[in-house]
GROMACS .gro file of N, CA and C in nm:
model
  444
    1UNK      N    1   0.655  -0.642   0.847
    1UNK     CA    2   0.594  -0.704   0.730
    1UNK      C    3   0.650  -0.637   0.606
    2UNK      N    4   0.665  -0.718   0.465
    2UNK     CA    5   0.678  -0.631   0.366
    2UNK      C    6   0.600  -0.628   0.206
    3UNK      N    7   0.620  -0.567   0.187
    3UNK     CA    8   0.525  -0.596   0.094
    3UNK      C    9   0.573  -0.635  -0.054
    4UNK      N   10   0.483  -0.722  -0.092
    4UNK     CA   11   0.508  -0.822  -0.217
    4UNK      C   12   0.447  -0.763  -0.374
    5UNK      N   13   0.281  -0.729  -0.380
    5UNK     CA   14   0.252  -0.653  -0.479
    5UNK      C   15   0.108  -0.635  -0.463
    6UNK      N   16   0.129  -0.512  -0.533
    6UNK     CA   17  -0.051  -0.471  -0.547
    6UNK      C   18  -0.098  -0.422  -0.719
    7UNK      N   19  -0.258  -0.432  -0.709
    7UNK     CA   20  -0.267  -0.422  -0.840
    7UNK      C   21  -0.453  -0.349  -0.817
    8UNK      N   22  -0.470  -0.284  -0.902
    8UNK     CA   23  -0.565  -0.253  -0.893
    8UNK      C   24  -0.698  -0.339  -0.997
    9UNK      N   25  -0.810  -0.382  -0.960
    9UNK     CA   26  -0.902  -0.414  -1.044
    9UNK      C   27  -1.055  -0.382  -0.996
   10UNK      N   28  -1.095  -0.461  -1.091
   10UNK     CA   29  -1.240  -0.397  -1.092
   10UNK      C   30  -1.326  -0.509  -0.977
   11UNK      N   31  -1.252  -0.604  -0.990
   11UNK     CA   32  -1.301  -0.701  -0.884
   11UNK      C   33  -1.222  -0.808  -0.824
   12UNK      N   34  -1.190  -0.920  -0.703
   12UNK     CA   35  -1.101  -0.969  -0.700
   12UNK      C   36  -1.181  -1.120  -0.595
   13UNK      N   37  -1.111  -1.178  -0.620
   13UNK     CA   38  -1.176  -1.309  -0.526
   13UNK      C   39  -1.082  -1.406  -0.441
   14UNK      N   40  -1.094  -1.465  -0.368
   14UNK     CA   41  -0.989  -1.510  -0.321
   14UNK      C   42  -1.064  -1.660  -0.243
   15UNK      N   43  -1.047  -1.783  -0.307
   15UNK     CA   44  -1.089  -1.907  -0.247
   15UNK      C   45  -1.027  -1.984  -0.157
   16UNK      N   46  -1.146  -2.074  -0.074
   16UNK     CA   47  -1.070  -2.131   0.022
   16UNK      C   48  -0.889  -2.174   0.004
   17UNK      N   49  -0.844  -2.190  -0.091
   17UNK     CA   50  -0.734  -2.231  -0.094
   17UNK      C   51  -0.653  -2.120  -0.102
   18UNK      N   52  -0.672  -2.027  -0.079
   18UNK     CA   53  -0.613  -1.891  -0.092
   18UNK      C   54  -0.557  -1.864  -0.252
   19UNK      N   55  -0.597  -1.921  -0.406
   19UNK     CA   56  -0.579  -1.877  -0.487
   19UNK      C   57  -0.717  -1.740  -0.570
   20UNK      N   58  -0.631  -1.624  -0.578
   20UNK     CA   59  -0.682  -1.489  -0.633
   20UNK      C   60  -0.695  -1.524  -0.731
   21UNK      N   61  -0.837  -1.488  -0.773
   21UNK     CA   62  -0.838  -1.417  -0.903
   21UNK      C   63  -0.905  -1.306  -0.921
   22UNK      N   64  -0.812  -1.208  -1.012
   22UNK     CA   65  -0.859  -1.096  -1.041
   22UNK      C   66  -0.932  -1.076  -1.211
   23UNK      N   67  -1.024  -0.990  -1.199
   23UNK     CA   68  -1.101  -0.929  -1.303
   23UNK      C   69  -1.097  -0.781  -1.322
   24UNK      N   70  -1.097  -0.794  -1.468
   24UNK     CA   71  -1.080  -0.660  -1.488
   24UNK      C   72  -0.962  -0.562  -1.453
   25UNK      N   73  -0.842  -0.599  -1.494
   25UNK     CA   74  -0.716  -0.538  -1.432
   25UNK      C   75  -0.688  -0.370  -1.481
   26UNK      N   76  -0.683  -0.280  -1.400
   26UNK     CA   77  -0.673  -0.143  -1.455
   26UNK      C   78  -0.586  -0.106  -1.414
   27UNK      N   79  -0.562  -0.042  -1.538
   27UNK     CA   80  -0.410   0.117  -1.535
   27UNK      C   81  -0.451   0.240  -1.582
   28UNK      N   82  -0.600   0.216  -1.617
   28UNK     CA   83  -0.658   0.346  -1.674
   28UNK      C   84  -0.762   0.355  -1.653
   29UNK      N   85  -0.877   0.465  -1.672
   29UNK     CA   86  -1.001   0.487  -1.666
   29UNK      C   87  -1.006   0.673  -1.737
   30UNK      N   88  -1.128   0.547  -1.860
   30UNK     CA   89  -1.187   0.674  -1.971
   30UNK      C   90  -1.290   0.759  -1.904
   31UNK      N   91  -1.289   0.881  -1.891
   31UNK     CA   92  -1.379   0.957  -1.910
   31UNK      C   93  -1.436   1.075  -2.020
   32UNK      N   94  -1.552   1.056  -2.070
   32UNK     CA   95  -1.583   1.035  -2.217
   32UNK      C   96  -1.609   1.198  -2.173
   33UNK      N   97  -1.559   1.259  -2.253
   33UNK     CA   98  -1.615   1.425  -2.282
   33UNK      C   99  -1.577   1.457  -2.427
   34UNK      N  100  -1.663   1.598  -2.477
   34UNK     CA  101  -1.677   1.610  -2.598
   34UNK      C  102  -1.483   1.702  -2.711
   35UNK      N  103  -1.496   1.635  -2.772
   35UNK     CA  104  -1.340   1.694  -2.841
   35UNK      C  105  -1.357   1.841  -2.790
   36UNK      N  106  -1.430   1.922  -2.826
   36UNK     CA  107  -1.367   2.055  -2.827
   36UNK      C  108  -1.425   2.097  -2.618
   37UNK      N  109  -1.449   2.031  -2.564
   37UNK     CA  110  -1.474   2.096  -2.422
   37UNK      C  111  -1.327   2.022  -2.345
   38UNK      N  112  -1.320   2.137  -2.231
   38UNK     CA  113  -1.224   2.083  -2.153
   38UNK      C  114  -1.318   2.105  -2.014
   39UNK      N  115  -1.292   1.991  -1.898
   39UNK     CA  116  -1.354   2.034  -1.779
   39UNK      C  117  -1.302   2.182  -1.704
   40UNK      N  118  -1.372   2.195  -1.629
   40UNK     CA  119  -1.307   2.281  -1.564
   40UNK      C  120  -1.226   2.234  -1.479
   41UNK      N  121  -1.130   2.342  -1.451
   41UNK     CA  122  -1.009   2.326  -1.327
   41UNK      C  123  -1.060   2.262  -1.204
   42UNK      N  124  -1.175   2.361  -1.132
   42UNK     CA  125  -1.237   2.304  -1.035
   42UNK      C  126  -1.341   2.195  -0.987
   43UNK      N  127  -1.355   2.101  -1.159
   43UNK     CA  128  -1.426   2.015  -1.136
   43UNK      C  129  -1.408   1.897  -1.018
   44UNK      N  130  -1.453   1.876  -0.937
   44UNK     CA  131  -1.487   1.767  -0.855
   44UNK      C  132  -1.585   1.634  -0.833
   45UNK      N  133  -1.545   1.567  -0.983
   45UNK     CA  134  -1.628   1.449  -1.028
   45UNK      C  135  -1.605   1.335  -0.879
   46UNK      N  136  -1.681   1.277  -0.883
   46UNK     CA  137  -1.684   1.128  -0.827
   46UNK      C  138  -1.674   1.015  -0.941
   47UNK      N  139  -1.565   0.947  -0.898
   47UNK     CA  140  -1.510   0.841  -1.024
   47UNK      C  141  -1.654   0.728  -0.962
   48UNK      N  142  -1.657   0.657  -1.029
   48UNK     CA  143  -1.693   0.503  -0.987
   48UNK      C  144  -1.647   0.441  -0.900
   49UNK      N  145  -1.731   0.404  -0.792
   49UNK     CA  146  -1.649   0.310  -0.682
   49UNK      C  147  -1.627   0.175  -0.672
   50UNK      N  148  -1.666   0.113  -0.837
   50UNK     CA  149  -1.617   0.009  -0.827
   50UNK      C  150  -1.463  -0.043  -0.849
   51UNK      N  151  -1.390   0.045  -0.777
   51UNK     CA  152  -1.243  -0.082  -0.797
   51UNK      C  153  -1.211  -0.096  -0.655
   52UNK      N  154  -1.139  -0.227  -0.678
   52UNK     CA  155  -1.043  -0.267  -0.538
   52UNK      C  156  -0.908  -0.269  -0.610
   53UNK      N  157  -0.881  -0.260  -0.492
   53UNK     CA  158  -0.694  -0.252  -0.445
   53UNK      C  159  -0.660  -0.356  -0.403
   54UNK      N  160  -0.586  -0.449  -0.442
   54UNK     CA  161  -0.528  -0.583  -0.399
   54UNK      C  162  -0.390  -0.561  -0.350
   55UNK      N  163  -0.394  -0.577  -0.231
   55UNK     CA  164  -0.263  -0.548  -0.176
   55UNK      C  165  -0.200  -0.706  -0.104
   56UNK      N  166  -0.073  -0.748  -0.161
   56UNK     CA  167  -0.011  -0.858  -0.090
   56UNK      C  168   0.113  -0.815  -0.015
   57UNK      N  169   0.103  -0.908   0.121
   57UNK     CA  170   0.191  -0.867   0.222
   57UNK      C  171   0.275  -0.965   0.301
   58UNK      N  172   0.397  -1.027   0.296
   58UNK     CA  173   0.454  -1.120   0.378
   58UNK      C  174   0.532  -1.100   0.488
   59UNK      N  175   0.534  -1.183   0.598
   59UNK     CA  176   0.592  -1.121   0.721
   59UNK      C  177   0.752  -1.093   0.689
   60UNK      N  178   0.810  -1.023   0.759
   60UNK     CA  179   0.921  -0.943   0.758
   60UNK      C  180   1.060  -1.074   0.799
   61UNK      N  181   1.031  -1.204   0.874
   61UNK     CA  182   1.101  -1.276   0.884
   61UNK      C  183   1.002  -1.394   0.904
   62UNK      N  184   1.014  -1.497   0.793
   62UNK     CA  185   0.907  -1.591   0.777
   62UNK      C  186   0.877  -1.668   0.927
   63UNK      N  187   0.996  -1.737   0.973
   63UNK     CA  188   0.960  -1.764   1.138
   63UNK      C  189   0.896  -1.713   1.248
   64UNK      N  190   0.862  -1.564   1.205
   64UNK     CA  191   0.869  -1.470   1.341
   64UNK      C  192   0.682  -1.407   1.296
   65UNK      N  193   0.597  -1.480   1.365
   65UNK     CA  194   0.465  -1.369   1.381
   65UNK      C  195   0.485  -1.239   1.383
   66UNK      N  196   0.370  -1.225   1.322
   66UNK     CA  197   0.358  -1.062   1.315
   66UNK      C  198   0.226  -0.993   1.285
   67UNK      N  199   0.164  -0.839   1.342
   67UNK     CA  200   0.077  -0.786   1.243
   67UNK      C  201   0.115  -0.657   1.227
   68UNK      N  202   0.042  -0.625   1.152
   68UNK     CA  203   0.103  -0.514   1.091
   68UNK      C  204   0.027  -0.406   1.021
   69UNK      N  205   0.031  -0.297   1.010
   69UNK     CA  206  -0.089  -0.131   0.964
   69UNK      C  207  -0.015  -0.116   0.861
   70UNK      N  208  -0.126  -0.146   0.780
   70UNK     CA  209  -0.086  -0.053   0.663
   70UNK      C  210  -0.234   0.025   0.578
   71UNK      N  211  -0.220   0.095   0.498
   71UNK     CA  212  -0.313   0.266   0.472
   71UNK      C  213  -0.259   0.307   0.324
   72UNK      N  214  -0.427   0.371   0.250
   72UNK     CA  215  -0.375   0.377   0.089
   72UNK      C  216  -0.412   0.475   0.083
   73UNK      N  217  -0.315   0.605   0.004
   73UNK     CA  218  -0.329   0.680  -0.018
   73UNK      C  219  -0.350   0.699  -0.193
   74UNK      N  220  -0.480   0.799  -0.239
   74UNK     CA  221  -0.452   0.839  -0.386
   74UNK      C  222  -0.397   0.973  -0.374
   75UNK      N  223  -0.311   0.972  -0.465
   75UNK     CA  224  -0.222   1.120  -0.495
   75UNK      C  225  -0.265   1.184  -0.607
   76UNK      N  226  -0.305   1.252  -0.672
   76UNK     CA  227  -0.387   1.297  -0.769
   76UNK      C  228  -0.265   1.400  -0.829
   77UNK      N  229  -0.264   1.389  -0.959
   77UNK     CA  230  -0.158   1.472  -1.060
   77UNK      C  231  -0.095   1.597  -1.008
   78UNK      N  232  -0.184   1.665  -0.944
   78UNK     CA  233  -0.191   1.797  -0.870
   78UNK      C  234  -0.184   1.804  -0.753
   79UNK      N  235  -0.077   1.679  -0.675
   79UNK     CA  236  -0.082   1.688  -0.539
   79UNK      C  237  -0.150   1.629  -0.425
   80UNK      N  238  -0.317   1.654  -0.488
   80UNK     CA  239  -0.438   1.651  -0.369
   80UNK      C  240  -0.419   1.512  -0.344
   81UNK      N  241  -0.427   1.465  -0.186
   81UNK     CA  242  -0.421   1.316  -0.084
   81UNK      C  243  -0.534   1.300  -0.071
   82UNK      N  244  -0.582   1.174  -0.135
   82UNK     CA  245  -0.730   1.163  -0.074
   82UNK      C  246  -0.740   1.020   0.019
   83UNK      N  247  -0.752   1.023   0.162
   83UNK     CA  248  -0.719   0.877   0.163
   83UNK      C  249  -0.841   0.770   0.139
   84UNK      N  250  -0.752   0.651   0.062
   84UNK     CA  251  -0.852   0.539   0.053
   84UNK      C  252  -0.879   0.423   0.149
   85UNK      N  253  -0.796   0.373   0.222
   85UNK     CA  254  -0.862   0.265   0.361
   85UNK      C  255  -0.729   0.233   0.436
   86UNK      N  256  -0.767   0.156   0.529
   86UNK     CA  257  -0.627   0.143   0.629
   86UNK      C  258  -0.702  -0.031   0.711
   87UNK      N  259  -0.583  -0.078   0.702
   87UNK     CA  260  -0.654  -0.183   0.745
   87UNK      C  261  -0.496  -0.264   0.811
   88UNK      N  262  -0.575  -0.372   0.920
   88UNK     CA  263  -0.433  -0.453   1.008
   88UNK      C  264  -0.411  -0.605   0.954
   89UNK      N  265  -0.325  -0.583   0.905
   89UNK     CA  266  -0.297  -0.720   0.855
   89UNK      C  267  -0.184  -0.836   0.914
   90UNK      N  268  -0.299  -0.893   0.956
   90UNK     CA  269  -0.252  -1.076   1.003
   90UNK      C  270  -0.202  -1.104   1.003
   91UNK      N  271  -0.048  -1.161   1.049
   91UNK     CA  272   0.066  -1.250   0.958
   91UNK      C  273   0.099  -1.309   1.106
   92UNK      N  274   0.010  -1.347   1.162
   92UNK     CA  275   0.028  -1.462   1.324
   92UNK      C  276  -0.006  -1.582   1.266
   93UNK      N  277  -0.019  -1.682   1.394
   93UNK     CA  278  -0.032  -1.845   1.349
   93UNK      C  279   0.067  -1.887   1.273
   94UNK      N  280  -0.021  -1.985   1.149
   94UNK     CA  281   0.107  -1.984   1.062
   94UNK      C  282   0.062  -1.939   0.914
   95UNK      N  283  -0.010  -1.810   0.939
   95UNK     CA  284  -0.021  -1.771   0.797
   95UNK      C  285   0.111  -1.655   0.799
   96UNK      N  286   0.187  -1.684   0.667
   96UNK     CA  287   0.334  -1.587   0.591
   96UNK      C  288   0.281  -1.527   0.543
   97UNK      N  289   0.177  -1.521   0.458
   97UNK     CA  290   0.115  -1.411   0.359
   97UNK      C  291  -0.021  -1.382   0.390
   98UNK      N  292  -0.063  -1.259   0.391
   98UNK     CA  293  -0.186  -1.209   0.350
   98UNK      C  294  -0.213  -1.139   0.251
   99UNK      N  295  -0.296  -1.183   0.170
   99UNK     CA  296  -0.359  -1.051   0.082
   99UNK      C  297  -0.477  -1.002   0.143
  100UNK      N  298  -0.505  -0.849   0.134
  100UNK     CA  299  -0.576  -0.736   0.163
  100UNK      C  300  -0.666  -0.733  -0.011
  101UNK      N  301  -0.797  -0.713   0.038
  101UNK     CA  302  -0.901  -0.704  -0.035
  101UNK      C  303  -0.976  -0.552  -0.001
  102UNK      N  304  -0.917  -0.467  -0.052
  102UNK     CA  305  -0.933  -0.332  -0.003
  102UNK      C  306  -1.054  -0.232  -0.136
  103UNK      N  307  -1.176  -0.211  -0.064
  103UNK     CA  308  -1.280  -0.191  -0.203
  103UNK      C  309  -1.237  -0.036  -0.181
  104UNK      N  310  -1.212   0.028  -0.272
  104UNK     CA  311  -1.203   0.208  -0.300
  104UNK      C  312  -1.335   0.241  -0.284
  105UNK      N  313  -1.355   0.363  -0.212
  105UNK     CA  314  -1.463   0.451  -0.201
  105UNK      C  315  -1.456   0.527  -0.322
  106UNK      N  316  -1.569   0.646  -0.361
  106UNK     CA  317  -1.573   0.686  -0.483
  106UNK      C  318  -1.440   0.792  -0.530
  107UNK      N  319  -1.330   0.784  -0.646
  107UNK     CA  320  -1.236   0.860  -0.651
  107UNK      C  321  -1.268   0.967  -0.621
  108UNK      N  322  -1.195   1.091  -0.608
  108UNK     CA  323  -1.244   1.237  -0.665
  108UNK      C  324  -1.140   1.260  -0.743
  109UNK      N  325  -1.198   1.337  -0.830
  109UNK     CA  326  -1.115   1.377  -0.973
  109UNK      C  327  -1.080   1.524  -0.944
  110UNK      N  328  -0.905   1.511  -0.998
  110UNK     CA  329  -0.851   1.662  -0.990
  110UNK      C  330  -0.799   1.642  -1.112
  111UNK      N  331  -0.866   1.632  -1.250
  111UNK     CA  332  -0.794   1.655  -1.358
  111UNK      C  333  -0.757   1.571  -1.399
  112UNK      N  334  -0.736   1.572  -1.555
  112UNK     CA  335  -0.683   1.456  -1.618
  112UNK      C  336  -0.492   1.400  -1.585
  113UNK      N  337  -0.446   1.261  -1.578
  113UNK     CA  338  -0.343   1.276  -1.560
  113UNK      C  339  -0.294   1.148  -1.462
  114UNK      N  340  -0.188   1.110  -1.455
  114UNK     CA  341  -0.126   1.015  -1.393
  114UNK      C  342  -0.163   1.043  -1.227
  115UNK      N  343  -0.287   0.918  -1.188
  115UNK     CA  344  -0.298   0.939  -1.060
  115UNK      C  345  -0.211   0.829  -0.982
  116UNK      N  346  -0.158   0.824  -0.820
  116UNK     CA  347  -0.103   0.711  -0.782
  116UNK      C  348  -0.165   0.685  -0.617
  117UNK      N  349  -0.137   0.554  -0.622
  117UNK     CA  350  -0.220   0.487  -0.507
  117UNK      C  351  -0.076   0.446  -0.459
  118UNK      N  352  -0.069   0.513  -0.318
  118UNK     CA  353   0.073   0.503  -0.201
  118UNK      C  354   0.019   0.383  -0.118
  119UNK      N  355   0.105   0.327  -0.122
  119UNK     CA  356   0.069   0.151  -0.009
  119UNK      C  357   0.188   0.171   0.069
  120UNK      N  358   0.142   0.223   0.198
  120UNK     CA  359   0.198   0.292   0.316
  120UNK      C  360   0.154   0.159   0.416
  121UNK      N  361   0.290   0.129   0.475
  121UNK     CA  362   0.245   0.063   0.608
  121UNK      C  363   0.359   0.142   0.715
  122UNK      N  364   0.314   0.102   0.826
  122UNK     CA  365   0.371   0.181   0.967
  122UNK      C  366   0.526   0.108   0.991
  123UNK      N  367   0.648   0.156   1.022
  123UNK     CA  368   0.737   0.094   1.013
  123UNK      C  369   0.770   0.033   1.224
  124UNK      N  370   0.670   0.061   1.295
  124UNK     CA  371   0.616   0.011   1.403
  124UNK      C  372   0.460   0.005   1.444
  125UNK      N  373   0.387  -0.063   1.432
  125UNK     CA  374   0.292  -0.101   1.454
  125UNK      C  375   0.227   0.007   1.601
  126UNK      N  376   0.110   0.061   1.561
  126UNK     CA  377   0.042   0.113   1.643
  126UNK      C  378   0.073   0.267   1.661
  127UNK      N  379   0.194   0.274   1.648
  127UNK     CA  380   0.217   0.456   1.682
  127UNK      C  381   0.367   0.490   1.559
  128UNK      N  382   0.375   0.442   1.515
  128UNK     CA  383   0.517   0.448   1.422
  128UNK      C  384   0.460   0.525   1.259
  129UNK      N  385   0.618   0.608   1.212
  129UNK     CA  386   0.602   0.687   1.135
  129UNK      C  387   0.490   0.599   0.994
  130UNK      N  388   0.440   0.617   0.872
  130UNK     CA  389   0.432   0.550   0.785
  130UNK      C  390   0.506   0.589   0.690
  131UNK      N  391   0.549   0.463   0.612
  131UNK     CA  392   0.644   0.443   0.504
  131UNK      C  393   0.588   0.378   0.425
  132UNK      N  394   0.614   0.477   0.300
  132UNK     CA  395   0.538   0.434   0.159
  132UNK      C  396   0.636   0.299   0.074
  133UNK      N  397   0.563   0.170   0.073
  133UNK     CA  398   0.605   0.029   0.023
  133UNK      C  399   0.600   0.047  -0.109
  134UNK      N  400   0.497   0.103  -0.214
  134UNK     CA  401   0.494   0.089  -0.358
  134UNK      C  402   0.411   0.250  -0.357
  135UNK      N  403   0.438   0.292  -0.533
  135UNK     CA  404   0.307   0.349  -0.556
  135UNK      C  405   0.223   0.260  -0.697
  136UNK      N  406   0.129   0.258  -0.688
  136UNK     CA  407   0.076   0.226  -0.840
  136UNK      C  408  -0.003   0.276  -0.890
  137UNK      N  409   0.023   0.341  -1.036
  137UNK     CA  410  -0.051   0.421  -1.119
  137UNK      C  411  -0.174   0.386  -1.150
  138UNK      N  412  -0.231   0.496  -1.163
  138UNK     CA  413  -0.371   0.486  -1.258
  138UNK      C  414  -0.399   0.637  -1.369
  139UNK      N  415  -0.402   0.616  -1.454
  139UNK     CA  416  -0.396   0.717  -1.558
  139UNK      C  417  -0.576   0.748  -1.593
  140UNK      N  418  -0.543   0.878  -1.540
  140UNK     CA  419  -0.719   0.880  -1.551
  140UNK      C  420  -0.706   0.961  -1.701
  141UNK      N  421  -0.777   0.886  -1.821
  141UNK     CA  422  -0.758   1.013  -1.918
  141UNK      C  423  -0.918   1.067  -1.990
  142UNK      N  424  -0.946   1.172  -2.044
  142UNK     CA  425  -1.033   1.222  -2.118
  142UNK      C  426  -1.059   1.158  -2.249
  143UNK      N  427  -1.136   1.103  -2.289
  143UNK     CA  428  -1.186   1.048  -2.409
  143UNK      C  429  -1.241   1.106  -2.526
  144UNK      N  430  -1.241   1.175  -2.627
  144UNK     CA  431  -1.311   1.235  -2.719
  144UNK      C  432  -1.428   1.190  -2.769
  145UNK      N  433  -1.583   1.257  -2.772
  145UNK     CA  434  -1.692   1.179  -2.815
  145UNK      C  435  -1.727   1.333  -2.891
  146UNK      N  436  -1.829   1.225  -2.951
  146UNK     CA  437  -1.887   1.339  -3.084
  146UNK      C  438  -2.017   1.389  -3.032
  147UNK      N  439  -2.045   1.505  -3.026
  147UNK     CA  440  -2.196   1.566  -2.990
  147UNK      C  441  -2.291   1.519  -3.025
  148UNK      N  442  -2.422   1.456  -2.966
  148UNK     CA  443  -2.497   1.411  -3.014
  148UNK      C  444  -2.565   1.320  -2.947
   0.00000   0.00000   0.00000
């Protein structure tokens, strides 16, 4: 299978006719703290668990069935892997495409900074290495608010 595109939002829908729509499209997320404080190093916030991951996927040779593993990783500025879901996607009968409706559990925060979501699928199904298809950013940044 390979993969076509993913996007992150706050919500996503997908109708009988298989046309998506997404809401709320993100590349960022504010977190409001005061100008002169910085978190600490070792803070370990829980982001909001409302976003999904929209992941689209078409079979690897349109004639030829297939399914296929694929698994999302967040990479956090500083390294830390947190994984977000893993799921088998369909591409038998005669559906060519699937999109994956994948809801994120709550982030954890390692700091302000360019986080990325790895869209890893298995390059053999069931026991095979995984190979990272895209990454896509999310910029988590600090917001300045006034005391009070």
């Amino acid at each position: 299978m390979r993969h076509v595109w993913s996007i992150l939002c706050s919500r996503a829908l997908i109708d009988q006719n298989r046309k998506i729509s997404l809401i709320e499209v993100l590349d960022a997320v504010d977190i409001p703290v005061h100008e002169s404080e910085k978190p600490p190093e070792d803070l370990k916030l829980k982001l909001d668990g409302s976003i999904q991951l929209v992941t689209s996927w078409y079979r690897s040779e349109l004639k030829t069935p297939e399914t296929g593993e694929s698994r999302n990783i967040l990479v956090s500025p500083g390294g830390h892997k947190q994984p977000i879901g893993e799921a088998v996607v369909d591409l038998e009968d005669t559906t060519l495409a699937n999109t994956v409706l994948g809801k994120c559990p709550p982030l954890e925060f390692h700091g302000f900074g360019l986080y990325n979501f790895q869209i890893q699928k298995r390059d053999h199904p069931g026991n095979g290495r995984w190979i990272t298809s895209a990454k896509i950013p999310l910029q988590i940044r600090g917001v300045g608010k006034k005391p009070g």
